[in-house]
Coordinates of C-alpha atoms and ligand atoms in Angstrom, one line a residue:
X1218 CA 0.0 0.0 0.0
X1219 CA 2.8 2.4 0.7
X1220 CA 5.1 2.1 -2.3
X1221 CA 4.8 2.4 -6.1
X1222 CA 7.2 1.0 -8.6
X1223 CA 9.7 3.1 -10.5
X1224 CA 10.8 3.3 -14.1
X1225 CA 14.5 3.1 -15.0
X1226 CA 15.6 3.8 -18.5
X1227 CA 19.0 2.6 -19.9
X1228 CA 19.9 4.3 -23.1
X1229 CA 22.9 5.1 -25.2
X1230 CA 24.3 3.9 -28.5
X1231 CA 23.8 0.4 -29.7
X1232 CA 26.7 -1.8 -28.3
X1233 CA 27.2 0.4 -25.2
X1234 CA 26.1 -2.4 -22.9
X1235 CA 22.5 -1.4 -22.0
X1236 CA 21.1 -5.0 -22.5
X1237 CA 24.0 -6.5 -20.4
X1238 CA 23.3 -4.0 -17.5
X1239 CA 19.5 -4.3 -17.8
X1240 CA 19.7 -8.1 -17.5
X1241 CA 22.1 -7.8 -14.6
X1242 CA 19.6 -5.7 -12.6
X1243 CA 16.6 -7.9 -13.4
X1244 CA 18.5 -11.1 -12.6
X1245 CA 19.7 -9.8 -9.2
X1246 CA 16.7 -7.8 -7.9
X1247 CA 13.3 -9.3 -7.1
X1248 CA 10.6 -6.9 -8.2
X1249 CA 12.7 -5.6 -11.1
X1250 CA 11.2 -6.4 -14.5
X1251 CA 12.5 -6.0 -18.0
X1252 CA 10.1 -4.4 -20.6
X1253 CA 10.0 -6.4 -23.8
X1254 CA 9.7 -3.9 -26.7
X1255 CA 7.7 -4.3 -29.9
X1256 CA 9.7 -3.9 -33.1
X1257 CA 9.2 -4.0 -36.9
X1258 CA 12.8 -5.3 -37.2
X1259 CA 13.1 -8.9 -38.4
X1260 CA 14.2 -11.5 -35.8
X1261 CA 17.9 -12.2 -35.8
X1262 CA 17.1 -15.9 -36.0
X1263 CA 18.0 -16.9 -32.4
X1264 CA 15.7 -14.2 -30.9
X1265 CA 12.5 -15.4 -29.4
X1266 CA 9.2 -13.6 -29.9
X1267 CA 7.9 -12.4 -26.6
X1268 CA 11.3 -12.8 -24.9
X1269 CA 13.7 -10.6 -26.9
X1270 CA 11.1 -8.6 -28.7
X1271 CA 7.5 -8.7 -29.9
X1272 CA 8.1 -8.8 -33.7
X1273 CA 5.2 -7.2 -35.7
X1274 CA 4.8 -5.9 -39.2
X1275 CA 4.6 -2.2 -40.2
X1276 CA 0.9 -2.3 -40.5
X1277 CA 0.4 -3.7 -37.0
X1278 CA 2.9 -1.2 -35.5
X1279 CA 1.0 1.7 -37.1
X1280 CA -2.3 0.3 -35.8
X1281 CA -0.8 0.2 -32.2
X1282 CA 0.4 3.8 -32.5
X1283 CA -3.1 4.9 -33.4
X1284 CA -4.5 3.0 -30.4
X1285 CA -2.1 4.7 -28.0
X1286 CA -0.6 1.4 -27.2
X1287 CA 2.9 2.8 -26.8
X1288 CA 4.4 4.9 -23.9
X1289 CA 7.1 5.9 -26.4
X1290 CA 8.2 4.8 -29.8
X1291 CA 10.9 5.8 -32.3
X1292 CA 12.5 5.1 -35.6
X1293 CA 15.9 3.5 -34.8
X1294 CA 18.4 2.4 -37.5
X1295 CA 15.6 2.1 -40.1
X1296 CA 13.1 0.2 -38.0
X1297 CA 10.4 1.2 -35.5
X1298 CA 10.6 0.2 -31.8
X1299 CA 8.1 0.9 -29.0
X1300 CA 7.4 0.3 -25.3
X1301 CA 3.9 -1.0 -24.3
X1302 CA 2.3 1.6 -22.0
X1303 CA -0.2 -0.6 -20.1
X1304 CA 2.3 -3.3 -19.2
X1305 CA 4.7 -0.7 -17.8
X1306 CA 2.0 1.2 -15.8
X1307 CA 0.5 -2.1 -14.4
X1308 CA 3.9 -3.3 -13.3
X1309 CA 4.6 0.0 -11.5
X1310 CA 1.1 0.1 -10.0
X1311 CA 1.9 -3.4 -8.5
X1312 CA 5.1 -1.9 -6.9
X1313 CA 7.5 -3.4 -9.4
X1314 CA 10.4 -1.5 -10.9
X1315 CA 10.5 -1.5 -14.7
X1316 CA 13.8 -1.5 -16.6
X1317 CA 13.7 -0.2 -20.2
X1318 CA 16.6 -0.7 -22.7
X1319 CA 15.7 1.8 -25.4
X1320 CA 17.2 4.5 -27.6
X1321 CA 17.7 8.1 -26.6
X1322 CA 14.7 9.4 -28.6
X1323 CA 12.5 7.1 -26.6
X1324 CA 14.2 8.1 -23.3
X1325 CA 13.5 11.8 -24.1
X1326 CA 9.8 11.0 -24.7
X1327 CA 9.7 9.1 -21.4
X1328 CA 11.0 12.1 -19.5
X1329 CA 8.1 14.1 -21.0
X1330 CA 5.3 11.7 -20.0
X1331 CA 6.9 10.4 -16.8
X1332 CA 9.1 13.0 -15.3
X1333 CA 9.9 10.8 -12.3
X1334 CA 11.6 8.1 -14.6
X1335 CA 15.3 7.7 -13.9
X1336 CA 17.3 8.1 -17.1
X1337 CA 20.8 6.5 -17.2
X1338 CA 23.1 7.1 -20.2
X1339 CA 25.6 4.3 -20.9
X1340 CA 28.7 4.7 -23.0
X1341 CA 31.9 2.7 -23.5
X1342 CA 35.3 4.4 -22.8
X1343 CA 35.7 5.5 -26.4
X1344 CA 34.1 5.3 -29.9
X1345 CA 36.8 2.8 -30.9
X1346 CA 35.8 0.5 -28.1
X1347 CA 32.1 0.8 -29.2
X1348 CA 33.1 -0.2 -32.7
X1349 CA 35.1 -3.2 -31.4
X1350 CA 32.1 -4.4 -29.2
X1351 CA 29.6 -4.1 -32.1
X1352 CA 32.0 -6.1 -34.3
X1353 CA 32.7 -8.7 -31.7
X1354 CA 28.9 -9.1 -30.9
X1355 CA 28.7 -10.6 -34.4
X1356 CA 25.0 -9.8 -34.7
X1357 CA 25.3 -7.0 -37.3
X1358 CA 26.9 -6.8 -40.8
X1359 CA 29.8 -4.4 -41.5
X1360 CA 27.3 -2.0 -43.1
X1361 CA 25.0 -2.0 -40.1
X1362 CA 27.9 -1.4 -37.7
X1363 CA 28.9 1.7 -39.7
X1364 CA 25.3 2.9 -39.6
X1365 CA 25.2 2.4 -35.8
X1366 CA 28.6 4.2 -35.4
X1367 CA 27.2 7.2 -37.3
X1368 CA 24.0 7.2 -35.2
X1369 CA 26.1 7.2 -32.0
X1370 CA 27.3 10.8 -32.3
X1371 CA 23.7 12.0 -32.7
X1372 CA 22.7 10.0 -29.6
X1373 CA 25.5 11.4 -27.4
X1374 CA 24.1 14.9 -28.1
X1375 CA 21.0 14.0 -26.0
X1376 CA 23.0 13.1 -22.9
X1377 CA 22.1 16.4 -21.2
X1378 CA 18.5 15.2 -20.6
X1379 CA 19.7 12.2 -18.5
X1380 CA 20.0 11.9 -14.8
X1381 CA 23.0 9.6 -14.6
X1382 CA 26.1 8.7 -16.7
X1383 CA 27.8 5.3 -16.6
X1384 CA 31.0 4.7 -18.4
X1385 CA 30.8 1.0 -19.2
X1386 CA 34.5 0.3 -19.3
X1387 CA 35.2 -2.5 -16.8
X1388 CA 31.9 -4.4 -16.8
X1389 CA 32.0 -5.3 -13.0
X1390 CA 32.4 -1.6 -12.1
X1391 CA 29.5 -0.6 -14.5
X1392 CA 27.3 -3.3 -12.9
X1393 CA 28.1 -1.9 -9.4
X1394 CA 27.3 1.6 -10.6
X1395 CA 23.9 0.7 -12.1
X1396 CA 23.0 -1.2 -9.0
X1397 CA 24.0 1.8 -6.7
X1398 CA 21.7 4.1 -8.8
X1399 CA 18.9 1.5 -8.6
X1400 CA 19.1 1.1 -4.9
X1401 CA 19.6 4.7 -4.0
X1402 CA 16.6 5.8 -6.1
X1403 CA 14.4 3.2 -4.5
X1404 CA 15.3 4.5 -1.1
X1405 CA 14.6 8.2 -1.9
X1406 CA 11.7 9.5 0.2
X1407 CA 10.6 11.4 -2.9
X1408 CA 9.8 8.1 -4.6
X1409 CA 8.2 6.1 -1.8
X1410 CA 5.0 6.7 0.1
X1411 CA 5.0 7.1 3.9
X1412 CA 7.3 4.5 5.4
X1413 CA 5.3 2.1 7.6
X1414 CA 8.0 2.5 10.3
X1415 CA 7.1 6.2 10.7
X1416 CA 3.4 5.5 11.3
X1417 CA 3.9 4.6 15.0
X1418 CA 4.8 8.2 15.7
X1419 CA 1.4 9.6 14.7
X1420 CA -1.0 6.9 15.6
X1421 CA -4.4 7.3 14.0
X1422 CA -3.2 10.0 11.6
X1423 CA -3.2 7.7 8.6
X1424 CA -6.4 5.9 9.5
X1425 CA -8.8 6.2 6.6
X1426 CA -6.2 6.0 3.8
X1427 CA -7.4 2.5 2.9
X1428 CA -10.7 3.9 1.8
X1429 CA -9.0 5.1 -1.4
X1430 CA -7.9 1.6 -2.5
X1431 CA -9.2 1.1 -6.1
X1432 CA -10.8 4.6 -6.3
X1433 CA -10.2 7.1 -9.0
X1434 CA -8.9 10.5 -7.8
X1435 CA -8.3 13.6 -9.9
X1436 CA -5.9 16.1 -8.4
X1437 CA -5.6 19.6 -9.9
X1438 CA -2.3 21.3 -9.2
X1439 CA 0.0 24.3 -9.8
X1440 CA -0.8 27.8 -11.1
X1441 CA -2.4 28.6 -14.4
X1442 CA -0.9 31.1 -16.9
X1443 CA -3.1 33.7 -18.6
X1444 CA -1.1 35.0 -21.5
X1445 CA -0.6 38.8 -22.1
X1446 CA 1.4 38.1 -25.2
X1447 CA 3.2 34.9 -26.3
X1448 CA 5.9 35.3 -23.7
X1449 CA 4.4 37.1 -20.7
X1450 CA 1.6 36.0 -18.5
X1451 CA -0.5 36.6 -15.4
X1452 CA 0.0 33.9 -12.8
X1453 CA 0.5 33.3 -9.1
X1454 CA 3.1 31.9 -6.7
X1455 CA 1.9 28.3 -6.5
X1456 CA 4.8 25.9 -6.8
X1457 CA 2.6 22.8 -7.4
X1458 CA 4.2 20.9 -4.5
X1459 CA 1.0 20.5 -2.5
X1460 CA -0.8 19.0 -5.5
X1461 CA 2.0 16.6 -6.3
X1462 CA 2.2 15.6 -2.6
X1463 CA -1.6 14.9 -2.6
X1464 CA -1.2 12.8 -5.9
X1465 CA 1.5 10.8 -4.1
X1466 CA -0.6 10.2 -1.0
X1467 CA -3.7 9.0 -2.9
X1468 CA -1.5 6.8 -5.1
X1469 CA 0.2 5.3 -2.1
X1470 CA -3.2 4.6 -0.7
X1471 CA -4.0 2.5 -3.7
X1472 CA -6.0 4.9 -5.8
X1473 CA -5.8 5.5 -9.6
X1474 CA -4.5 9.1 -9.7
X1475 CA -4.7 11.7 -12.5
X1476 CA -2.8 14.9 -12.0
X1477 CA -4.0 17.9 -14.0
X1478 CA -1.3 20.4 -13.6
X1479 CA -0.6 24.0 -14.7
X1480 CA 3.0 24.9 -15.4
X1481 CA 4.8 24.4 -12.0
X1482 CA 8.3 23.8 -10.7
X1483 CA 7.0 20.7 -9.0
X1484 CA 5.3 18.6 -11.6
X1485 CA 6.9 15.3 -10.9
X1486 CA 4.3 12.8 -9.9
X1487 CA 5.4 9.2 -9.5
X1488 CA 5.2 7.1 -12.7
X1489 CA 1.8 5.4 -12.3
X1490 CA 0.1 8.9 -11.9
X1491 CA -1.2 10.1 -15.3
X1492 CA -0.1 13.7 -15.8
X1493 CA -2.3 16.0 -17.9
X1494 CA -0.5 19.3 -18.6
X1495 CA -2.7 22.5 -18.9
X1496 CA -1.9 26.2 -19.2
X1497 CA -4.8 28.5 -18.7
X1498 CA -7.9 28.5 -16.4
X1499 CA -10.1 27.6 -19.3
X1500 CA -7.7 24.7 -20.3
X1501 CA -7.9 23.5 -16.6
X1502 CA -11.7 23.6 -16.7
X1503 CA -11.9 21.5 -20.0
X1504 CA -9.4 19.0 -18.8
X1505 CA -11.1 18.5 -15.4
X1506 CA -14.5 18.2 -17.1
X1507 CA -13.1 15.3 -19.1
X1508 CA -11.1 13.6 -16.3
X1509 CA -13.7 13.8 -13.6
X1510 CA -16.2 11.5 -15.4
X1511 CA -16.4 8.5 -13.1
X1512 CA -14.0 10.0 -10.6
X1513 CA -14.6 9.3 -6.9
X1514 CA -12.9 12.6 -5.7
X1515 CA -11.7 15.8 -7.2
X1516 CA -8.9 17.6 -5.2
X1517 CA -8.8 21.2 -6.3
X1518 CA -5.3 22.0 -5.2
X1519 CA -4.6 24.2 -8.2
X1520 CA -4.2 27.9 -7.7
X1521 CA -6.3 29.0 -10.7
X1522 CA -5.8 32.6 -11.8
X1523 CA -8.8 34.7 -11.0
X1524 CA -8.2 37.1 -13.8
X1525 CA -7.1 36.9 -17.4
X1526 CA -6.1 39.6 -19.9
X1527 CA -9.1 40.4 -22.1
X1528 CA -6.9 39.9 -25.2
X1529 CA -3.6 38.2 -25.9
X1530 CA -1.2 40.1 -28.1
X1531 CA 0.3 37.8 -30.8
X1532 CA 4.1 37.9 -30.8
X1533 CA 5.9 39.9 -28.1
X1534 CA 5.1 43.4 -26.8
X1535 CA 8.0 45.7 -27.2
X1536 CA 9.2 48.3 -24.6
X1537 CA 9.4 50.9 -27.5
X1538 CA 5.6 50.6 -27.9
X1539 CA 5.2 52.8 -24.8
X1540 CA 2.6 52.3 -22.0
X1541 CA 0.4 49.2 -22.2
X1542 CA -3.0 49.3 -20.6
X1543 CA -3.9 45.8 -19.4
X1544 CA -7.6 45.0 -19.0
X1545 CA -8.2 41.9 -16.9
X1546 CA -11.4 39.9 -16.9
X1547 CA -12.5 37.3 -14.3
X1548 CA -11.7 33.7 -15.4
X1549 CA -14.4 31.0 -15.0
X1550 CA -14.8 29.6 -11.4
X1551 CA -13.5 26.2 -12.3
X1552 CA -15.0 24.3 -9.3
X1553 CA -18.4 26.0 -9.5
X1554 CA -18.6 25.6 -13.3
X1555 CA -17.7 21.9 -13.3
X1556 CA -20.5 19.5 -14.0
X1557 CA -19.2 16.6 -11.9
X1558 CA -21.0 14.4 -9.5
X1559 CA -18.0 13.3 -7.2
X1560 CA -17.1 15.0 -3.9
X1561 CA -14.8 18.0 -4.3
X1562 CA -12.0 19.0 -1.9
X1563 CA -11.4 22.7 -2.3
X1564 CA -8.6 24.9 -0.9
X1565 CA -8.8 28.4 0.7
X1566 CA -6.0 30.8 1.5
X1567 CA -7.4 33.3 4.0
X1568 CA -5.8 36.2 5.9
X1569 CA -6.9 37.7 9.2
X1570 CA -10.0 37.2 11.4
X1571 CA -13.1 35.0 10.7
X1572 CA -11.1 32.9 8.3
X1573 CA -13.1 29.8 9.2
X1574 CA -16.4 31.5 8.4
X1575 CA -15.1 32.8 5.1
X1576 CA -13.7 29.4 4.2
X1577 CA -17.1 27.8 5.0
X1578 CA -18.8 30.3 2.7
X1579 CA -16.3 29.6 -0.1
X1580 CA -17.0 25.8 0.4
X1581 CA -20.7 26.4 0.0
X1582 CA -20.3 28.7 -3.0
X1583 CA -18.3 26.1 -4.8
X1584 CA -20.5 23.2 -3.8
X1585 CA -17.5 21.4 -2.3
X1586 CA -17.6 18.5 0.1
X1587 CA -14.7 19.7 2.1
X1588 CA -12.2 22.6 2.2
X1589 CA -8.6 22.8 3.4
X1590 CA -8.0 26.2 5.0
X1591 CA -4.5 27.7 4.9
X1592 CA -3.8 30.8 6.9
X1593 CA -1.9 33.2 4.6
X1594 CA -0.4 35.1 7.5
X1595 CA 1.7 32.0 8.5
X1596 CA 4.7 32.6 6.2
X1597 CA 6.1 29.1 6.9
X1598 CA 3.0 27.3 5.5
X1599 CA 1.2 27.6 2.2
X1600 CA 2.5 28.8 -1.1
X1601 CA 6.1 28.3 -2.2
X1602 CA 7.1 26.6 1.0
X1603 CA 8.2 23.0 1.8
X1604 CA 5.8 22.6 4.7
X1605 CA 2.2 23.2 5.5
X1606 CA -0.5 23.0 8.1
X1607 CA -4.2 23.9 8.1
X1608 CA -7.7 23.1 9.0
X1609 CA -10.0 20.7 7.2
X1610 CA -13.7 21.7 7.2
X1611 CA -16.6 19.7 6.0
X1612 CA -19.9 20.9 4.3
X1613 CA -22.1 18.3 6.1
X1614 CA -21.0 19.0 9.7
X1615 CA -19.5 21.6 12.0
X1616 CA -16.6 19.3 12.4
X1617 CA -13.0 20.6 11.8
X1618 CA -9.8 18.6 11.7
X1619 CA -6.5 20.3 12.4
X1620 CA -3.7 18.9 10.2
X1621 CA -0.5 19.4 12.2
X1622 CA 2.6 21.2 10.8
X1623 CA 4.9 19.1 8.7
X1624 CA 6.2 18.5 5.2
X1625 CA 3.6 18.9 2.4
X1626 CA 3.9 15.2 1.9
X1627 CA 3.0 14.5 5.6
X1628 CA 0.1 17.0 5.4
X1629 CA -1.1 15.4 2.1
X1630 CA -1.3 12.0 3.7
X1631 CA -3.2 13.5 6.7
X1632 CA -5.7 15.2 4.4
X1633 CA -6.2 12.0 2.3
X1634 CA -6.7 9.9 5.5
X1635 CA -9.1 12.4 7.1
X1636 CA -11.2 12.6 3.9
X1637 CA -11.4 8.8 3.7
X1638 CA -12.5 8.6 7.4
X1639 CA -15.2 11.3 6.8
X1640 CA -16.6 9.8 3.6
X1641 CA -16.6 6.4 5.1
X1642 CA -18.4 7.5 8.3
X1643 CA -21.0 9.5 6.2
X1644 CA -21.7 6.4 4.2
X1645 CA -22.2 4.3 7.3
X1646 CA -24.6 6.9 8.6
Ligands
ADP1091 P1 23.5 -2.7 -26.2 O1 22.4 -3.4 -25.5 O2 23.8 -1.3 -25.6 O3 23.4 -2.7 -27.6 P2 25.0 -5.1 -25.3 O4 24.7 -5.2 -23.9 O5 24.4 -6.0 -26.3 O6 24.8 -3.5 -25.8 O7 26.6 -5.1 -25.4 C1 27.3 -5.1 -26.6 C2 28.4 -6.2 -26.6 O8 29.4 -5.7 -25.7 C3 28.0 -7.5 -26.1 O9 28.6 -8.5 -26.8 C4 28.4 -7.5 -24.6 O10 28.6 -8.8 -24.1 C5 29.7 -6.7 -24.7 N1 30.0 -5.9 -23.5 C6 29.1 -5.2 -22.7 N2 29.7 -4.5 -21.7 C7 31.0 -4.8 -21.8 C8 32.2 -4.4 -21.1 N3 32.2 -3.6 -20.1 N4 33.4 -4.9 -21.6 C9 33.5 -5.7 -22.6 N5 32.4 -6.1 -23.3 C10 31.2 -5.7 -23.0
5GP1092 P1 18.5 -3.9 -31.6 O1 17.9 -3.8 -33.0 O2 20.0 -3.9 -31.7 O3 17.9 -4.9 -30.7 O4 18.2 -2.4 -31.0 C1 18.4 -1.3 -31.7 C2 18.2 -0.1 -30.8 O5 16.8 0.1 -30.5 C3 18.9 -0.1 -29.4 O6 19.5 1.1 -29.2 C4 17.7 -0.3 -28.5 O7 18.0 0.2 -27.2 C5 16.6 0.4 -29.2 N1 15.3 0.0 -28.7 C6 14.9 -1.3 -28.3 N2 13.6 -1.3 -27.9 C7 13.2 0.0 -28.0 C8 12.0 0.6 -27.7 O8 11.0 0.0 -27.2 N3 11.9 2.0 -27.9 C9 12.9 2.7 -28.4 N4 12.8 4.0 -28.6 N5 14.1 2.1 -28.7 C10 14.2 0.8 -28.5

C-alpha cells in the first residue's frame, strides 16, 4: 500500500552495454522487470518472440500507434521500436520497478510523460571500443555497424536530458554503478509513500487511507498562466508541491490518480500517476471536465488565476511601444462551473480574522464536500514553502480537523486519510 514501482531507462548507442546491464539488474533484484519492446525489425534468428522482442509488421505497428498502445516509440536504425504503455503502468502500480533498454529518442519521450523516470546514459570508454564491441557481438553486418557508429554521435548529443552517466569500461564496475543508482533511487523518500516504520509516531493520523484503494482520484495542481502576449503571462506563486504531494498520497493509498497540472516547478508525480498538462484556467476547466467523469474525488489544489487579460497580443510586446493598458477579466470559477458528481475538496487561503467562516462560505459557494484552509499570515506554511499546516472543514457538519505542521507530503497523507474517514463515516450513517 505504501510504495509504487519506479521506471529506470537505460539508453545510449547500440553496443554500449545497455542490455547487459539491464539483465544484470533484473536477474539480481526481485521486483525488477524488463520491458520487452515491440519492433518492426526482423528477428535475428536466435531471438525469441515475446522474450527478446514482440516482432510485428509495419501495419500492426501503425495500428498500435493509433490505439495509443505505446508509452514511447521511435525510428531506430531504419526500423520502429516501442514500449507498451499498459504493461509498464501495471507493473509500476503493483510496486515493481521496470527497466527499459531503449534508444535516446525514446528516453526523451519518457521524461516528458513520466518526469519521475530515472534516465541512465551508458557509453563505453571511447568510440573505438564501441566499434570493437559491435563487431565482436557478431549480430550485425559491417554496413550495419557503420550505420550504428554514425548514429552514436547523434545519440550522445541528448545526454544532457539524462539523470546519470555510466562509463561501461570495466563491466563489473559498471554493474556496481547501475546497482547503486537503482538502490539509492528506490530509497529516496521522494519516490516512496509514507514509510510504515514512521506510522507509529502519529497513531491514528493515517487511518482512513485504505478507503481510497481502487478509487479514481483527480488532483488539480499548480498555477495557471493567462497570456498577455506569447511570452508574458498573469499567474501566481503556486509551486505545485501540495498538488504533487496529494497525488503521491492517494497513489500510495491504492487509488488510480490523474494529476491535472498547470506549469509548475513541482510537476513530478510518481510514474503510475497520469499527468495532464494544462496552461490557462479555461484549459484546466476543460481537462477537469473530461477527467472527472467516473471519478470518486476531485482535489482542487490548483491555484487557478482569478483574472485573465481580455486579449492576448500575438508575438511579443516591445518596450518601445510605450505604456500598455492591461484589461483583466475574471476567469471562470473552475470548481463551480464543473459538471461533476463526485465530492470535491477545495482549498482556501485566507488572511486575518473570521477565516473559518469565510472558508465555509467559499466551500458552500463552490458546492464542495470539504475545504482545506491555509492561513496566509503564516509565512512558513502555504504557497512556495516545503511545509504546510491547516484546518480541514466539511460541508455536512460543523466538524473541523487540524492537520499538524509538517512537510507537504506528511500533510497530504493527513488530508487523504481524514477525507477517507469522513466519507466512510457519512456512508455508514
Ligand atoms: P547494447 O544493449 O547497448 O546494444 P550489449 O549489452 O548488447 O549492448 O553489449 C554489446 C556487446 O558488448 C555484447 O557483446 C556485450 O557482451 C559486450 N559488453 C558489454 N559490456 C562490456 C564491457 N564492459 N566490456 C566488454 N564487453 C562488454
Ligand atoms: P537492436 O535492433 O540492436 O535490438 O536495438 C536497436 C536499438 O533500438 C537499441 O538502441 C535499443 O535500445 C533500441 N530499442 C529497443 N527497444 C526499444 C523501444 O521500445 N523503444 C525505443 N525508442 N528504442 C528501442
